[in-house]
PDB file of C-alpha atoms in Angstrom:
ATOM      1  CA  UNK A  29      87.862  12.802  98.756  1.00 96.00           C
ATOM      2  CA  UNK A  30      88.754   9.009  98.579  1.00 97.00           C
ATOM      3  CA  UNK A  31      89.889   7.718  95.627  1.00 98.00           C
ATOM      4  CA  UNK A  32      90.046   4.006  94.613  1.00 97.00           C
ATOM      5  CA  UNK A  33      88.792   1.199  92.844  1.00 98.00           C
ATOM      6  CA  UNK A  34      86.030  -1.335  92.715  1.00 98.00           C
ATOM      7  CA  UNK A  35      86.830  -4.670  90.940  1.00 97.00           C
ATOM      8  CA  UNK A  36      84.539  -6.930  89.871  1.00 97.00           C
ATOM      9  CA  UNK A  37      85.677 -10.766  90.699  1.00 95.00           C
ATOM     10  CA  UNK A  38      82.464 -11.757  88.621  1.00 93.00           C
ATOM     11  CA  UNK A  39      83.641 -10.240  85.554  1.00 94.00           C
ATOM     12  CA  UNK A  40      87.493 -10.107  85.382  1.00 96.00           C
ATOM     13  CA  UNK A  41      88.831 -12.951  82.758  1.00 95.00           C
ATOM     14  CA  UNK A  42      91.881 -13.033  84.060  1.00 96.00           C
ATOM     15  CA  UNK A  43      93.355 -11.671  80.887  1.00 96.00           C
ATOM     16  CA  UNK A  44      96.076  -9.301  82.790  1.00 96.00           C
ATOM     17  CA  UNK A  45      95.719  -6.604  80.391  1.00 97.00           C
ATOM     18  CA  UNK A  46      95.054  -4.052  83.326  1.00 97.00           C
ATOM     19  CA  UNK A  47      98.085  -5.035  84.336  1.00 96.00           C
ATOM     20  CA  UNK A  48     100.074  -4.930  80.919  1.00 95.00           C
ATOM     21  CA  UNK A  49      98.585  -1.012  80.329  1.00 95.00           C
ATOM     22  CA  UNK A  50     100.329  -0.469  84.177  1.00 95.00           C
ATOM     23  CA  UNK A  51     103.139  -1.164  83.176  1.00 93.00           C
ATOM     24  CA  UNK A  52     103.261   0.483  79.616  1.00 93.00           C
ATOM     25  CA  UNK A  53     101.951   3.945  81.447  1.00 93.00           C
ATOM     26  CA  UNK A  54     103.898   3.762  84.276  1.00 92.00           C
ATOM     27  CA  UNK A  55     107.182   3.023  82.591  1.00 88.00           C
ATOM     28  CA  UNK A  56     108.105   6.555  82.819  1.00 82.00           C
ATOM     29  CA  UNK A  57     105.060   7.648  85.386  1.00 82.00           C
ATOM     30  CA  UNK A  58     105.362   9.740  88.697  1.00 84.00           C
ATOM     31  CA  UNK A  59     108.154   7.495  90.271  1.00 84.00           C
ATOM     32  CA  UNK A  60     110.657   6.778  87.446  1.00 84.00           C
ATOM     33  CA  UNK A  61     111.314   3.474  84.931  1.00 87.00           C
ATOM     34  CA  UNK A  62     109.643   0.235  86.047  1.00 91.00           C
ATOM     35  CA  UNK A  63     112.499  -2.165  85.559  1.00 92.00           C
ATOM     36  CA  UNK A  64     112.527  -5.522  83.853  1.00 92.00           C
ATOM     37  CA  UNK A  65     115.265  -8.376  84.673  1.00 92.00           C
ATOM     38  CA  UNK A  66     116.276 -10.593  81.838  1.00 90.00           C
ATOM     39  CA  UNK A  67     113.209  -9.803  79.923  1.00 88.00           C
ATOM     40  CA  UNK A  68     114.258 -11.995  77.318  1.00 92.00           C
ATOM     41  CA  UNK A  69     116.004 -14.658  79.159  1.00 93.00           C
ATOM     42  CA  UNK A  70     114.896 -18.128  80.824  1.00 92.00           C
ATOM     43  CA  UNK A  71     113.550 -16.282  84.084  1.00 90.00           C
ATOM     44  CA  UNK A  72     111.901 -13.056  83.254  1.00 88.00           C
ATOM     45  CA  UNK A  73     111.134 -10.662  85.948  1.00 91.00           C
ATOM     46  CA  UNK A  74     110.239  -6.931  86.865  1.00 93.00           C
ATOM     47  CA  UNK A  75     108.361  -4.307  88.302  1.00 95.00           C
ATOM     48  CA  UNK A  76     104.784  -4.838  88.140  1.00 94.00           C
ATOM     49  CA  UNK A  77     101.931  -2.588  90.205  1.00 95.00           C
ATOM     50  CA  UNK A  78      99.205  -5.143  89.463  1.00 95.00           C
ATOM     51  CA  UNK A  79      98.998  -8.892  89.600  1.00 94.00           C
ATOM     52  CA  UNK A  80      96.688 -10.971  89.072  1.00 95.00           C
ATOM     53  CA  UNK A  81      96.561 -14.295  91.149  1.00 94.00           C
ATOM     54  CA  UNK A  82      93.872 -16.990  90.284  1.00 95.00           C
ATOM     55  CA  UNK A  83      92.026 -19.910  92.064  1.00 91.00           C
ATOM     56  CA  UNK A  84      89.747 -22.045  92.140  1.00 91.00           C
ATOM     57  CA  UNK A  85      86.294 -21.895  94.176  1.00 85.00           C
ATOM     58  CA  UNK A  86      83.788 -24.417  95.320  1.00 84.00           C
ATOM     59  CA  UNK A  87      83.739 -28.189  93.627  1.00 85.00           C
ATOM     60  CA  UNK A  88      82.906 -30.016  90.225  1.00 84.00           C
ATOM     61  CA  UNK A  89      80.703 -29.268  88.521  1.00 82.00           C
ATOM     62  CA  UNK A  90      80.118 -26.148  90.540  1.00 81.00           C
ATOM     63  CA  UNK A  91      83.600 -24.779  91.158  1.00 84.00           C
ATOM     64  CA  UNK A  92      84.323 -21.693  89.461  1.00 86.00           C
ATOM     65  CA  UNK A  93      87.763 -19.719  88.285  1.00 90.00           C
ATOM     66  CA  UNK A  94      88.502 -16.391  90.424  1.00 92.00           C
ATOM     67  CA  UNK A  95      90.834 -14.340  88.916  1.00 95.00           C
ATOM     68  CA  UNK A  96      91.895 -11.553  91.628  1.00 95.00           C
ATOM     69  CA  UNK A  97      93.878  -8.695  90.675  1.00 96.00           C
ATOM     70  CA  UNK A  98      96.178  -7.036  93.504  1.00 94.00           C
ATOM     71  CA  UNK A  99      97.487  -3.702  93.631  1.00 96.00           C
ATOM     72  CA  UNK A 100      97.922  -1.121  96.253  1.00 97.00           C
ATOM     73  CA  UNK A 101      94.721  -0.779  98.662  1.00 97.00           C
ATOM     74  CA  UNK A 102      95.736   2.841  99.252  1.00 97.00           C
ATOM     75  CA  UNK A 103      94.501   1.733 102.997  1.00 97.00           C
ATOM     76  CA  UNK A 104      92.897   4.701 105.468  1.00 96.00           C
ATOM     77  CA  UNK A 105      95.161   3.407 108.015  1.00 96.00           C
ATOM     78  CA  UNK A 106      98.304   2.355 105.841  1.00 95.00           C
ATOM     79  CA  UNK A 107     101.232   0.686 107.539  1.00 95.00           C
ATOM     80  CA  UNK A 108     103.445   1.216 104.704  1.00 97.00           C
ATOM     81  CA  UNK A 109     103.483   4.757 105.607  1.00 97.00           C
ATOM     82  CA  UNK A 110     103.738   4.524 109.743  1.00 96.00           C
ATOM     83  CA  UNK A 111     106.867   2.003 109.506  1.00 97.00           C
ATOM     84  CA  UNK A 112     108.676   4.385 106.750  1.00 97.00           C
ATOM     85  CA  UNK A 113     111.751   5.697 108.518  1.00 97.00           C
ATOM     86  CA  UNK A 114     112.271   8.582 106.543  1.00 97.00           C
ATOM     87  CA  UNK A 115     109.117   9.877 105.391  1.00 97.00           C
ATOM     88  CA  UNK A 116     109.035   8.342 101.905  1.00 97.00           C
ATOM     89  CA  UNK A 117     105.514   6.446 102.033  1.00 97.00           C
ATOM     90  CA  UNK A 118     103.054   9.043 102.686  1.00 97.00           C
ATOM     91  CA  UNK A 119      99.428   8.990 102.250  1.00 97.00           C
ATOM     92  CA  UNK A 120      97.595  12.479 100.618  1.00 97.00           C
ATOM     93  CA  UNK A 121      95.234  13.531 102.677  1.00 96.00           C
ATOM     94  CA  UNK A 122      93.421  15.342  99.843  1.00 97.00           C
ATOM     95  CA  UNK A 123      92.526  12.155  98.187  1.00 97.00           C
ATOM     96  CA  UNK A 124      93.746   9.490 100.112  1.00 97.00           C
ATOM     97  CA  UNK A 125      96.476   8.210  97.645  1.00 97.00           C
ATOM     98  CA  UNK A 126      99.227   6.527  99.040  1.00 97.00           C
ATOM     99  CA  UNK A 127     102.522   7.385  96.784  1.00 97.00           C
ATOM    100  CA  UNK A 128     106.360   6.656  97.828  1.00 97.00           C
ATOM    101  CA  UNK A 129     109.169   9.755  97.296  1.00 96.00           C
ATOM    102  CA  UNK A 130     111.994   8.164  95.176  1.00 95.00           C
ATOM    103  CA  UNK A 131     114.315  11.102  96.548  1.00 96.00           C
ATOM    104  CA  UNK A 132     113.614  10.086 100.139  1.00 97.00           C
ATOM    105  CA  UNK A 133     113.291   5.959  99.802  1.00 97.00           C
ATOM    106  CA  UNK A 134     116.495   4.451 100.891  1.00 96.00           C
ATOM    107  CA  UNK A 135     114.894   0.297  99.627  1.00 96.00           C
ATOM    108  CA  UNK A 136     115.222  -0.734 103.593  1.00 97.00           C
ATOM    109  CA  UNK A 137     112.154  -3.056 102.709  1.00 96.00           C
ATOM    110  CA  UNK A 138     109.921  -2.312 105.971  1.00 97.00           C
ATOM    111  CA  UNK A 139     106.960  -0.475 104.100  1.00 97.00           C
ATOM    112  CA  UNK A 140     107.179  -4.138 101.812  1.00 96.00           C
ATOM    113  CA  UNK A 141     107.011  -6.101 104.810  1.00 96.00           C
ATOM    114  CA  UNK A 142     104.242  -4.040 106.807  1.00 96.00           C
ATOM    115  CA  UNK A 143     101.738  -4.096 103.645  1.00 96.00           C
ATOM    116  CA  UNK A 144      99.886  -7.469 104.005  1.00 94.00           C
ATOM    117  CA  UNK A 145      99.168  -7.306 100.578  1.00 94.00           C
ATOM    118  CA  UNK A 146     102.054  -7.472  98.708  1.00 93.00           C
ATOM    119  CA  UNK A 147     101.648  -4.047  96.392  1.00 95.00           C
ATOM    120  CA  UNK A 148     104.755  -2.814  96.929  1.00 95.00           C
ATOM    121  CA  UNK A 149     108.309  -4.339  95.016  1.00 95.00           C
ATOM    122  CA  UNK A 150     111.414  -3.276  95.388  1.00 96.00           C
ATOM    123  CA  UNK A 151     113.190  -1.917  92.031  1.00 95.00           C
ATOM    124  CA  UNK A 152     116.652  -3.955  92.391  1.00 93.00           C
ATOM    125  CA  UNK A 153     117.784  -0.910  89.408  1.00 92.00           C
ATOM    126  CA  UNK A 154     117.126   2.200  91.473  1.00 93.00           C
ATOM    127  CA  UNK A 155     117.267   0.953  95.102  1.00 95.00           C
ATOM    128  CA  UNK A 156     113.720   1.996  96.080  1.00 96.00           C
ATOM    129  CA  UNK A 157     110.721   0.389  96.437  1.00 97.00           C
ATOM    130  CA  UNK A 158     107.716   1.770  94.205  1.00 96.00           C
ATOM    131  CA  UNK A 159     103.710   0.414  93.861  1.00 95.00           C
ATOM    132  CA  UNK A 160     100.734   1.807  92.137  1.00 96.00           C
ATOM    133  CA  UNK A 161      99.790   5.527  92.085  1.00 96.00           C
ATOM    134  CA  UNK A 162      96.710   5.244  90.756  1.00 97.00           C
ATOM    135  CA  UNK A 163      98.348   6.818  88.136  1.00 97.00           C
ATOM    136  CA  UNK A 164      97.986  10.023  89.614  1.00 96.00           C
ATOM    137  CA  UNK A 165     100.047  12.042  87.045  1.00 95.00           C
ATOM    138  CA  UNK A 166      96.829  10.914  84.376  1.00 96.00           C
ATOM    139  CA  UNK A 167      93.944  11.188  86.492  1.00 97.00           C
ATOM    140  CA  UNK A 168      94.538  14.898  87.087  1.00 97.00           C
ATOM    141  CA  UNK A 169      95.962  15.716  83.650  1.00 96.00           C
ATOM    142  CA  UNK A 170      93.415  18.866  82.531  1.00 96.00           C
ATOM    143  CA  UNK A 171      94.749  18.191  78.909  1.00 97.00           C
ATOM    144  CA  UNK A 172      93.420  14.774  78.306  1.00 96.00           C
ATOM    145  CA  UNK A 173      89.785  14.131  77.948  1.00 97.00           C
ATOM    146  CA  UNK A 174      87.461  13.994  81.311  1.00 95.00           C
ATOM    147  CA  UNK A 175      86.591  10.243  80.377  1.00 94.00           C
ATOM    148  CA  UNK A 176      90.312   9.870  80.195  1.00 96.00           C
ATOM    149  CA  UNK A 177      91.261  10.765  83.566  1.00 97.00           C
ATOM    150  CA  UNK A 178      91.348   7.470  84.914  1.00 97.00           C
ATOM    151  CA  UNK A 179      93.585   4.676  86.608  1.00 97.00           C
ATOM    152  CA  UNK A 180      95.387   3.094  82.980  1.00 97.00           C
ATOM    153  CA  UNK A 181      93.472  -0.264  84.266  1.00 97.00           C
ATOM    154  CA  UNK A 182      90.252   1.160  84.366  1.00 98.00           C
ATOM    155  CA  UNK A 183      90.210   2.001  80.555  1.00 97.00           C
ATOM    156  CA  UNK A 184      92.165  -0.917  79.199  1.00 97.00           C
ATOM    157  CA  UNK A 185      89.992  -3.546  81.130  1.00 97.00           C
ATOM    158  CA  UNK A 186      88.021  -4.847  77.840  1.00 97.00           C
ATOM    159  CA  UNK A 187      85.247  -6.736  80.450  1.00 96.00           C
ATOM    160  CA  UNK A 188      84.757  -3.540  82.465  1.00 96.00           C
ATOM    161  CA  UNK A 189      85.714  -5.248  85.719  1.00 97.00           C
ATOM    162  CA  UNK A 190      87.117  -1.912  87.121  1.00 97.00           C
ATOM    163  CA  UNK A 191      85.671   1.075  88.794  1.00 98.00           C
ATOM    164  CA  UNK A 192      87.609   4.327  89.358  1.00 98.00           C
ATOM    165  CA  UNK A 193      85.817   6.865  91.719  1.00 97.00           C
ATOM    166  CA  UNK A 194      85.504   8.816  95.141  1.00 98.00           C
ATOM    167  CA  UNK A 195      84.108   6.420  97.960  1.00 97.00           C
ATOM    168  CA  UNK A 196      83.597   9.645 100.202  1.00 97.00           C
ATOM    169  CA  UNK A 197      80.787  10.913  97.555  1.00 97.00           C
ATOM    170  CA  UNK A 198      77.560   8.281  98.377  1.00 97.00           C
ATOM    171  CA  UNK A 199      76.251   9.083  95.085  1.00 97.00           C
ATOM    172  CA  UNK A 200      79.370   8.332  93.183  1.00 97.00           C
ATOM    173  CA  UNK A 201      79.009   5.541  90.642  1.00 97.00           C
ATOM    174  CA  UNK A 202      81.483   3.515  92.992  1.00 97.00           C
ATOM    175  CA  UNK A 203      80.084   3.697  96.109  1.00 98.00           C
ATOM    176  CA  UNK A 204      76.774   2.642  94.586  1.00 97.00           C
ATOM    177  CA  UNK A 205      77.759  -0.176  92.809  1.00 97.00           C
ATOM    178  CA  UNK A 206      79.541  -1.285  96.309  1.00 97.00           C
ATOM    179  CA  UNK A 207      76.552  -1.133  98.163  1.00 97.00           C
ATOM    180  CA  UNK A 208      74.009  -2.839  96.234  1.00 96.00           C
ATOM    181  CA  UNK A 209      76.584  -5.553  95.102  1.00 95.00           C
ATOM    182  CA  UNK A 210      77.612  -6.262  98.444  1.00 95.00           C
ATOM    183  CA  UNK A 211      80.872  -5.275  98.128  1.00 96.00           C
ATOM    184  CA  UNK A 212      83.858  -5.682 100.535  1.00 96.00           C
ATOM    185  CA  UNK A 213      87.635  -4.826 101.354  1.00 95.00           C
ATOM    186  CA  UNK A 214      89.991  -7.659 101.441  1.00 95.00           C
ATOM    187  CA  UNK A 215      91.222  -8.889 104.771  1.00 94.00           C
ATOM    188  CA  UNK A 216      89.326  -6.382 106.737  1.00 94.00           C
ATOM    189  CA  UNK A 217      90.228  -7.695 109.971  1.00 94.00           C
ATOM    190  CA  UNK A 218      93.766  -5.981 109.767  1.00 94.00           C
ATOM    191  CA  UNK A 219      91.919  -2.718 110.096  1.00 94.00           C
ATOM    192  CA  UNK A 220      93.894  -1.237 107.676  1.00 96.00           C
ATOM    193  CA  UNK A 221      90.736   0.010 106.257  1.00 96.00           C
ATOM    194  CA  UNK A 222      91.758  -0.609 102.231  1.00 97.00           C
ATOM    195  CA  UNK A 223      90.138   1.851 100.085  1.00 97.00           C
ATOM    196  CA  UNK A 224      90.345  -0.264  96.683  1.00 97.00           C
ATOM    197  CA  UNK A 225      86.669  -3.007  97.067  1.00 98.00           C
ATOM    198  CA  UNK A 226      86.097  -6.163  95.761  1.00 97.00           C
ATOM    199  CA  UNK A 227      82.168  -7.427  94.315  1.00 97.00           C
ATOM    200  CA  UNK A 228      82.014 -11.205  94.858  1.00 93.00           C
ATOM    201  CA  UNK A 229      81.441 -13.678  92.351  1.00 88.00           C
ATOM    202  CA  UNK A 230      77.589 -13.777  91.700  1.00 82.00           C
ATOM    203  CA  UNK A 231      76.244 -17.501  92.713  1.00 74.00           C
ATOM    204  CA  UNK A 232      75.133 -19.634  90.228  1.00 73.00           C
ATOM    205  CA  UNK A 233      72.336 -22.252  89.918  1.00 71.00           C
ATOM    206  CA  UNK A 234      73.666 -25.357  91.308  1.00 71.00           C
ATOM    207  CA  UNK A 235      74.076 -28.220  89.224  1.00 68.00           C
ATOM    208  CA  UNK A 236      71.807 -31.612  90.016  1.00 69.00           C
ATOM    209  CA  UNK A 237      74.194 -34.696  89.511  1.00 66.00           C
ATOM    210  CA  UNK A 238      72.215 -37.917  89.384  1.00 65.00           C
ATOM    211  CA  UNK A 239      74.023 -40.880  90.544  1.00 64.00           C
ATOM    212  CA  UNK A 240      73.588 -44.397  88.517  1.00 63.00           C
ATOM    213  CA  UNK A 241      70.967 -46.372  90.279  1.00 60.00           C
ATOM    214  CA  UNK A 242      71.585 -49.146  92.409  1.00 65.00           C
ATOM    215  CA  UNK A 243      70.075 -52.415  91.449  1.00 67.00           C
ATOM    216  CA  UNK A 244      70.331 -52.877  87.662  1.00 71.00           C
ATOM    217  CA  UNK A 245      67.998 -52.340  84.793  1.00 69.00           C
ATOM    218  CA  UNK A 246      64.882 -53.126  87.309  1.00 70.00           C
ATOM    219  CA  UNK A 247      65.742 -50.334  89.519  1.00 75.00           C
ATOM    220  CA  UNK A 248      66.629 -48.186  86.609  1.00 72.00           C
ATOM    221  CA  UNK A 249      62.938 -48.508  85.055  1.00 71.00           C
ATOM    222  CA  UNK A 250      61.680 -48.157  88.535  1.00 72.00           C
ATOM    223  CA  UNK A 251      62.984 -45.029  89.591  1.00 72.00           C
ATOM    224  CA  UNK A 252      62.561 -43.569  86.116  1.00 66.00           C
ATOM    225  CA  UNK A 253      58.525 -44.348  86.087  1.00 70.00           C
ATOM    226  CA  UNK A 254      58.991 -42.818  89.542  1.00 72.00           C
ATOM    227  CA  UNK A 255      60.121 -38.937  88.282  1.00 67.00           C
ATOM    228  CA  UNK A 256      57.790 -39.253  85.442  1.00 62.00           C
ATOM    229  CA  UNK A 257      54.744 -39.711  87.974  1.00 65.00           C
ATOM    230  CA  UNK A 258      56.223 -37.265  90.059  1.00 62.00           C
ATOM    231  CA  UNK A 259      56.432 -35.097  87.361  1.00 55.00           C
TER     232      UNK A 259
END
């Protein structure tokens, strides 16, 4: 089994309330408090597992606002857990979640440095570095509904953007969605192999602009009878 998720970049607002119910569950999840730093004050600051960064794509009038939430990839191949000197980042091999030991994680950083994409923060409170579980202490949880047992994200998301699901099943409602939207790991090239998947933006028509006529009023009546003939 291979647990991860699918977001879709065509449907996520931006609205960060996956990562708002991430932080509410996990505030006293599987690997302790999530800290916040002057939570009140000019600069606040914390512990967050997801972020959401957001850009820009293509030009006017046909550029188009991504909003692209980060979190752990819970990679095949993770370098988190290879760097860890003592055995703190380890991957499960019975469902591929990557999860940090508090007991054993001494904050030395490396796991932070070898993940290219920036899931894992160190907690400045307890000394140790933490990132998303997946929320692996609800997803199993026998005494909550079966539609219950997923990531916090996954339910909160009010477009639906996220997926939660097993990538090794072919008939899983993941791995479907991933193969007929074309969907795709981010920065592949590392070979990291990240479990979580992206589905790109779908394309839009593209919008016709028609530039003022050269010429004056003559040419303007000119190339106007023109497209009406043509029509």
């Amino acid at each position: 089994m291979r647990l991860g998720l699918v977001i879709d970049l065509d449907v996520c607002v931006g609205c960060h309330a996956c990562a708002i119910a991430c932080k509410e569950w996990n505030a006293s999840g599987t690997i302790g408090p999530l800290s916040d730093y002057q939570p009140y004050g000019a600069e606040p600051s914390g512990v967050w597992f997801n972020r959401i960064r957001h850009f820009e794509m293509d030009e006017y009038p046909n550029n188009k606002t991504i909003n692209f939430p980060m979190s752990c990839m819970h990679c095949e191949d993770a370098d988190c857990v290879t760097v860890c000197p003592t055995g703190a980042s380890y991957k499960r091999a019975e469902d591929g979640i990557v999860l940090i030991d508090q007991n054993k994680c001494m904050g030395c950083n490396y796991c932070s440095w070898a993940c290219p994409y920036g899931a894992r923060e160190l907690d400045r409170s307890s000394g140790t570095m933490k990132k998303c579980t997946l929320c692996i202490d609800r997803i199993y949880d026998e005494k909550l509904p079966v539609e219950e047992r997923q990531p916090s994200c996954v339910l909160t998301c009010p477009a639906h953007a996220r997926m939660f699901g097993d990538f090794d099943d072919p008939d899983s409602a993941v791995s479907r969605v991933v193969r007929e939207r074309g969907g795709y790991p981010l920065m592949p090239e590392l070979n990291y192999n990240p479990t979580n998947t992206y589905l790109p933006p779908r394309r839009k028509p593209v919008i016709e602009i028609e530039t003022k006529p050269k010429g004056g009023l003559k040419e303007s009546i000119k190339q106007f009878a023109n497209r009406l003939v043509r029509r």
